[in-house]
CSV table of C-alpha atoms and ligand atoms in Angstrom, one decimal:
chain,number,residue,atom,x,y,z
A,1,MET,CA,-0.2,0.0,-0.2
A,2,ARG,CA,1.4,3.4,-0.9
A,3,LEU,CA,0.6,5.6,2.0
A,4,LYS,CA,0.3,8.8,0.1
A,5,ASP,CA,-3.5,10.2,1.0
A,6,LYS,CA,-4.4,7.2,2.4
A,7,VAL,CA,-7.0,7.7,5.3
A,8,ILE,CA,-5.8,6.0,8.7
A,9,LEU,CA,-7.6,6.0,11.9
A,10,ILE,CA,-5.4,5.5,14.9
A,11,THR,CA,-6.7,4.9,18.3
A,12,GLY,CA,-4.9,5.9,21.5
A,13,ALA,CA,-3.3,8.4,19.3
A,14,SER,CA,-2.7,10.9,22.2
A,15,SER,CA,0.6,9.5,23.7
A,16,GLY,CA,3.2,6.6,23.1
A,17,ILE,CA,2.9,4.4,20.2
A,18,GLY,CA,-0.3,5.9,18.7
A,19,GLU,CA,1.3,9.3,18.9
A,20,SER,CA,4.5,8.2,17.0
A,21,THR,CA,2.5,6.2,14.7
A,22,ALA,CA,0.4,9.3,13.5
A,23,MET,CA,3.6,11.6,13.1
A,24,THR,CA,5.2,9.0,11.3
A,25,LEU,CA,2.7,8.0,8.8
A,26,SER,CA,1.6,11.6,8.2
A,27,GLU,CA,5.1,12.2,7.3
A,28,LYS,CA,5.0,9.6,4.8
A,29,GLY,CA,1.9,11.3,3.1
A,30,ALA,CA,-1.1,9.6,4.8
A,31,SER,CA,-4.1,11.6,6.1
A,32,VAL,CA,-4.3,10.6,9.8
A,33,VAL,CA,-7.1,10.5,12.1
A,34,LEU,CA,-6.2,10.8,15.6
A,35,CYS,CA,-8.6,9.3,18.3
A,36,ALA,CA,-8.4,9.5,22.0
A,37,ARG,CA,-10.0,11.0,25.0
A,38,SER,CA,-7.5,13.6,25.6
A,39,VAL,CA,-8.4,16.2,23.2
A,40,ASP,CA,-5.9,18.9,24.4
A,41,LYS,CA,-3.0,16.3,23.7
A,42,LEU,CA,-4.5,15.5,20.5
A,43,ASN,CA,-4.6,19.2,19.3
A,44,LYS,CA,-1.0,19.4,20.3
A,45,ILE,CA,0.1,16.5,18.1
A,46,LYS,CA,-2.2,17.9,15.0
A,47,ASP,CA,-0.5,21.3,15.2
A,48,GLN,CA,2.9,19.6,15.1
A,49,ILE,CA,1.7,17.2,12.0
A,50,GLU,CA,0.3,20.4,10.4
A,51,LYS,CA,3.7,22.5,11.1
A,52,ASN,CA,5.5,19.6,9.4
A,53,GLY,CA,3.3,19.7,6.2
A,54,GLY,CA,0.9,16.7,7.1
A,55,LYS,CA,-2.9,16.3,7.3
A,56,ALA,CA,-4.5,15.2,10.3
A,57,LEU,CA,-8.2,15.2,11.8
A,58,ILE,CA,-8.8,14.7,15.4
A,59,ILE,CA,-11.9,13.1,16.8
A,60,GLU,CA,-12.7,12.8,20.7
A,61,THR,CA,-13.2,8.9,21.0
A,62,ASP,CA,-13.6,6.8,23.9
A,63,VAL,CA,-13.0,3.1,22.4
A,64,THR,CA,-15.3,1.5,24.9
A,65,LYS,CA,-18.3,3.5,23.6
A,66,PRO,CA,-19.5,1.9,20.0
A,67,ASP,CA,-21.5,5.3,19.3
A,68,ASP,CA,-18.0,7.3,19.6
A,69,PHE,CA,-16.5,5.0,16.7
A,70,LYS,CA,-19.7,5.3,14.5
A,71,ASN,CA,-19.7,9.1,14.9
A,72,ALA,CA,-15.7,8.9,14.1
A,73,VAL,CA,-16.4,6.8,10.9
A,74,SER,CA,-19.2,9.4,9.9
A,75,GLN,CA,-16.9,12.4,10.3
A,76,ILE,CA,-13.9,10.5,8.4
A,77,LEU,CA,-16.5,9.5,5.6
A,78,GLU,CA,-17.8,12.9,5.2
A,79,LYS,CA,-14.3,14.6,5.1
A,80,TYR,CA,-12.2,12.1,3.2
A,81,GLY,CA,-14.9,9.9,1.7
A,82,THR,CA,-13.2,6.5,2.5
A,83,ILE,CA,-11.1,4.7,5.5
A,84,ASP,CA,-8.2,2.6,4.4
A,85,VAL,CA,-6.3,1.5,7.7
A,86,LEU,CA,-7.4,1.4,11.2
A,87,ILE,CA,-4.7,0.8,13.9
A,88,ASN,CA,-6.4,-0.6,16.9
A,89,ASN,CA,-3.8,0.7,19.5
A,90,ALA,CA,-5.9,2.3,22.7
A,91,GLY,CA,-4.9,0.2,25.6
A,92,LEU,CA,-4.1,0.1,29.4
A,93,MET,CA,-2.2,-2.3,31.5
A,94,PRO,CA,-2.9,-2.0,35.2
A,95,LEU,CA,-1.0,-5.1,36.4
A,96,SER,CA,-1.9,-6.5,39.8
A,97,TYR,CA,-1.7,-10.1,41.3
A,98,ILE,CA,-5.1,-11.7,41.0
A,99,GLU,CA,-5.6,-12.0,44.8
A,100,LYS,CA,-5.8,-8.3,45.3
A,101,LEU,CA,-9.2,-8.7,43.3
A,102,LYS,CA,-8.9,-5.3,41.6
A,103,THR,CA,-12.0,-6.3,39.6
A,104,ASP,CA,-12.7,-2.6,38.3
A,105,GLU,CA,-9.4,-2.8,36.6
A,106,TRP,CA,-10.0,-6.0,35.2
A,107,HIS,CA,-13.2,-5.0,33.6
A,108,GLN,CA,-11.5,-1.7,32.4
A,109,MET,CA,-8.9,-3.8,30.5
A,110,ILE,CA,-11.5,-5.9,29.0
A,111,ASP,CA,-13.5,-3.0,28.0
A,112,VAL,CA,-10.6,-1.1,26.4
A,113,ASN,CA,-8.2,-3.9,25.2
A,114,ILE,CA,-10.7,-6.2,23.9
A,115,LYS,CA,-14.0,-4.5,23.3
A,116,GLY,CA,-12.6,-1.3,22.2
A,117,VAL,CA,-10.9,-3.5,19.3
A,118,LEU,CA,-14.2,-5.0,18.7
A,119,ASN,CA,-15.9,-1.8,18.6
A,120,GLY,CA,-13.4,-0.4,16.1
A,121,VAL,CA,-13.5,-3.2,13.7
A,122,ALA,CA,-17.5,-3.2,13.7
A,123,ALA,CA,-17.4,0.4,12.9
A,124,VAL,CA,-15.0,0.4,9.8
A,125,LEU,CA,-15.9,-2.9,8.4
A,126,PRO,CA,-18.7,-1.9,6.3
A,127,THR,CA,-16.6,0.7,4.4
A,128,MET,CA,-13.8,-1.6,4.0
A,129,ARG,CA,-15.9,-4.5,2.5
A,130,LYS,CA,-17.6,-2.1,0.3
A,131,ASN,CA,-14.1,-1.1,-1.0
A,132,LYS,CA,-13.0,-4.6,-1.1
A,133,SER,CA,-9.6,-3.4,0.5
A,134,GLY,CA,-8.3,-2.2,4.0
A,135,HIS,CA,-5.8,-3.1,6.6
A,136,ILE,CA,-6.5,-3.6,10.3
A,137,ILE,CA,-3.7,-3.3,12.7
A,138,ASN,CA,-4.2,-4.7,16.1
A,139,ILE,CA,-1.7,-3.7,18.8
A,140,SER,CA,-1.5,-7.0,21.0
A,141,SER,CA,1.4,-7.8,23.1
A,142,SER,CA,4.3,-10.1,24.0
A,143,ALA,CA,2.0,-10.8,27.0
A,144,ALA,CA,0.0,-12.8,24.4
A,145,HIS,CA,2.7,-15.4,24.2
A,146,ARG,CA,3.5,-15.6,27.9
A,147,TYR,CA,2.5,-14.8,31.5
A,148,PHE,CA,4.3,-12.3,33.5
A,149,PRO,CA,3.8,-11.2,37.2
A,150,GLY,CA,0.4,-9.4,37.8
A,151,GLY,CA,-0.1,-9.9,33.9
A,152,ALA,CA,-3.0,-12.6,34.3
A,153,VAL,CA,-5.8,-10.1,32.8
A,154,TYR,CA,-3.8,-8.3,30.7
A,155,SER,CA,-2.3,-11.3,28.9
A,156,ALA,CA,-5.8,-12.6,28.6
A,157,THR,CA,-6.8,-9.4,26.8
A,158,LYS,CA,-3.8,-9.7,24.4
A,159,ILE,CA,-4.3,-13.2,23.5
A,160,ALA,CA,-7.9,-12.4,22.8
A,161,VAL,CA,-6.7,-9.7,20.3
A,162,LYS,CA,-4.3,-11.8,18.8
A,163,MET,CA,-6.7,-14.6,18.2
A,164,PHE,CA,-9.6,-12.3,17.2
A,165,SER,CA,-6.9,-10.9,14.5
A,166,GLU,CA,-6.3,-14.4,13.2
A,167,GLY,CA,-10.1,-14.8,12.8
A,168,LEU,CA,-10.5,-11.7,11.2
A,169,ARG,CA,-7.6,-12.6,8.7
A,170,GLN,CA,-9.0,-15.9,8.0
A,171,GLU,CA,-12.8,-14.4,7.2
A,172,LEU,CA,-11.7,-11.2,5.6
A,173,THR,CA,-8.5,-11.3,3.7
A,174,SER,CA,-9.3,-13.6,0.8
A,175,ALA,CA,-13.0,-12.6,0.9
A,176,TYR,CA,-12.7,-8.9,0.8
A,177,GLY,CA,-9.0,-7.9,0.4
A,178,ILE,CA,-9.0,-6.7,3.9
A,179,LYS,CA,-5.4,-7.4,5.6
A,180,VAL,CA,-4.9,-8.2,9.1
A,181,THR,CA,-2.0,-7.8,11.5
A,182,SER,CA,-1.3,-8.4,15.0
A,183,ILE,CA,1.7,-6.3,16.4
A,184,GLU,CA,3.3,-8.1,19.6
A,185,PRO,CA,5.8,-6.0,21.4
A,186,GLY,CA,7.8,-6.5,24.6
A,187,ALA,CA,8.4,-3.4,26.9
A,188,VAL,CA,7.9,-0.1,25.1
A,189,ASP,CA,9.2,3.1,26.8
A,190,THR,CA,5.8,4.9,27.0
A,191,SER,CA,3.4,6.0,29.8
A,192,LEU,CA,1.6,2.9,29.6
A,193,PHE,CA,3.1,1.6,33.1
A,194,GLU,CA,1.7,4.6,34.8
A,195,SER,CA,-1.8,2.9,34.8
A,196,ILE,CA,-0.4,0.4,37.6
A,197,THR,CA,-2.0,1.0,41.0
A,198,ASP,CA,-0.8,-2.4,42.7
A,199,GLU,CA,2.3,-1.4,45.0
A,200,ASP,CA,3.7,-4.8,45.0
A,201,ILE,CA,3.8,-4.8,41.1
A,202,LYS,CA,5.3,-1.2,41.2
A,203,ASP,CA,7.9,-2.7,43.5
A,204,LYS,CA,8.8,-5.6,41.5
A,205,LEU,CA,9.2,-3.5,38.2
A,206,LYS,CA,11.7,-1.4,39.7
A,207,ASP,CA,14.3,-3.4,38.1
A,208,MET,CA,13.1,-3.0,34.6
A,209,LYS,CA,13.6,0.8,35.1
A,210,GLU,CA,17.3,0.2,34.2
A,211,MET,CA,16.4,-2.1,31.1
A,212,THR,CA,16.8,-0.6,27.7
A,213,LYS,CA,13.0,-0.9,26.1
A,214,LEU,CA,12.0,-0.7,22.7
A,215,GLU,CA,11.0,3.0,21.5
A,216,ALA,CA,7.8,3.8,20.1
A,217,GLU,CA,9.2,4.2,16.8
A,218,ASP,CA,10.3,0.5,16.8
A,219,ILE,CA,6.7,-0.3,16.7
A,220,VAL,CA,6.0,2.3,14.1
A,221,ASN,CA,8.6,0.3,12.0
A,222,ALA,CA,6.8,-2.6,12.4
A,223,ILE,CA,3.4,-1.0,11.4
A,224,PHE,CA,5.1,0.4,8.4
A,225,TYR,CA,6.5,-2.9,7.1
A,226,ALA,CA,3.1,-4.5,7.5
A,227,LEU,CA,1.4,-1.7,5.6
A,228,SER,CA,4.0,-1.5,2.8
A,229,GLN,CA,4.0,-5.1,1.6
A,230,PRO,CA,2.8,-5.9,-2.0
A,231,ASP,CA,-1.0,-6.9,-2.3
A,232,ARG,CA,-0.2,-10.5,-2.4
A,233,VAL,CA,1.5,-10.5,1.2
A,234,ASN,CA,-0.5,-10.6,4.6
A,235,VAL,CA,2.1,-9.9,7.4
A,236,ASN,CA,-0.1,-12.1,10.2
A,237,ASP,CA,2.1,-11.2,13.2
A,238,VAL,CA,5.2,-9.4,14.2
A,239,TYR,CA,6.6,-10.4,17.7
A,240,LEU,CA,9.3,-8.1,18.8
A,241,MET,CA,11.3,-7.9,22.0
A,242,PRO,CA,13.9,-5.5,23.5
A,243,THR,CA,17.4,-7.3,23.3
A,244,ASP,CA,17.5,-6.7,27.2
A,245,GLN,CA,14.1,-8.5,28.2
A,246,GLY,CA,14.3,-12.2,28.7
B,301,NJP,O1,0.8,3.5,26.1
B,301,NJP,P1,0.0,5.0,26.4
B,301,NJP,P2,1.2,2.6,25.0
B,301,NJP,N1,-10.6,5.4,24.8
B,301,NJP,O2,-0.1,4.9,27.9
B,301,NJP,C1,-5.5,5.4,24.9
B,301,NJP,C2,0.2,-1.8,23.7
B,301,NJP,N2,1.6,-2.2,24.3
B,301,NJP,O3,1.5,3.7,23.7
B,301,NJP,O4,-7.8,8.3,25.8
B,301,NJP,C3,-9.6,5.6,23.8
B,301,NJP,O5,1.3,6.0,25.9
B,301,NJP,C4,-5.0,6.7,25.7
B,301,NJP,O6,-5.3,7.9,25.3
B,301,NJP,P3,-6.4,8.9,26.2
B,301,NJP,C5,-0.9,-1.4,24.7
B,301,NJP,O7,-1.4,-2.4,25.6
B,301,NJP,C6,2.4,-1.4,25.1
B,301,NJP,O8,2.5,1.8,25.3
B,301,NJP,O9,-6.3,10.2,25.9
B,301,NJP,N3,-8.3,5.8,24.1
B,301,NJP,C7,-3.4,6.6,25.1
B,301,NJP,O10,-3.4,7.3,23.9
B,301,NJP,C8,-1.6,-0.4,24.0
B,301,NJP,O11,-2.6,-1.3,23.5
B,301,NJP,C9,3.5,-2.0,25.5
B,301,NJP,O12,-6.1,8.7,27.6
B,301,NJP,C10,-7.9,5.3,25.1
B,301,NJP,C11,-3.4,5.4,24.7
B,301,NJP,O13,-4.5,4.5,24.9
B,301,NJP,C12,-0.5,0.1,23.0
B,301,NJP,O14,0.4,-0.6,23.0
B,301,NJP,C13,4.0,-3.0,25.6
B,301,NJP,C14,-8.8,4.6,26.2
B,301,NJP,C15,-2.4,4.5,25.6
B,301,NJP,O15,-1.1,5.1,25.4
B,301,NJP,C16,-0.3,1.7,23.1
B,301,NJP,O16,0.4,1.6,24.5
B,301,NJP,C17,3.0,-4.0,24.9
B,301,NJP,C18,-10.0,4.7,25.9
B,301,NJP,N4,-11.1,4.1,26.8
B,301,NJP,C19,1.9,-3.6,24.2
B,301,NJP,N5,-7.9,4.2,27.4
B,301,NJP,C20,4.5,-1.1,26.5
B,301,NJP,N6,4.3,0.3,26.4
B,301,NJP,O17,5.4,-1.5,26.9
B,301,NJP,C21,-6.7,4.6,26.9
B,301,NJP,O18,3.2,-5.5,24.7
B,301,NJP,N7,-6.6,5.2,25.7
């Protein structure tokens, strides 16, 4: 896919991987649509993209609300007439040990990390199916491959995203020309760790502070690799770890 003038919806675009993805893909000529709840942050990123000569639209979106996605899609269709790529990136990771029973956080992860992805797919699919083309990129995690301390529910959400991506691919790619990719990174240097409230986990993660993590741009490179393949190639999964992480 050539990115020039492609319309790319990115959730969780107000920071970290989403912000970096929006900046880079707009530099490559895509019209990026930045979705998140923090409108102030989105406005700053949009200003920067426009200063660099790129095109950006911001839409306040809570991914747990299907109506927010429907509104986003109708605004995008009105402005650009189509949607070429959906990057389901919004997520959170309030790790905790199960015995702490932080059930509100469990439900929050299921709502954002899983239902948010489903809501995004439901919103864009009619357009991509009609176009007989598109690309859905879901940001899963290395946590889809293995448990780590406090990560039982987070891992469960990310394996759901990975497996849903495989189901999407099998149902949509040859039938409708819609590509599907799951990206599964290890630790990335973003604000994701700030959602942790469990003091025992915070303590345990102190060692990780010294570790060299992936940068958001490393994930963007994986996204760009998946997007820039010829029509005949679907990149199913990209599983990437920091060299420092076991
Ligand atoms: O984290 P961060 P990352 N509705 O905290 C948004 C996965 N991942 O970039 O709404 C809409 O900088 C929030 O926006 P706002 C991870 O699981 C990461 O690292 O304004 N958006 C913000 O833009 C996640 O899926 C690591 O608060 C909502 C964004 O999510 C993805 O990478 C490792 C929302 C979070 O940005 C991006 O995370 C890994 C809602 N209800 C996978 N709730 C890692 N960093 O180590 C949150 O394996 N957001």
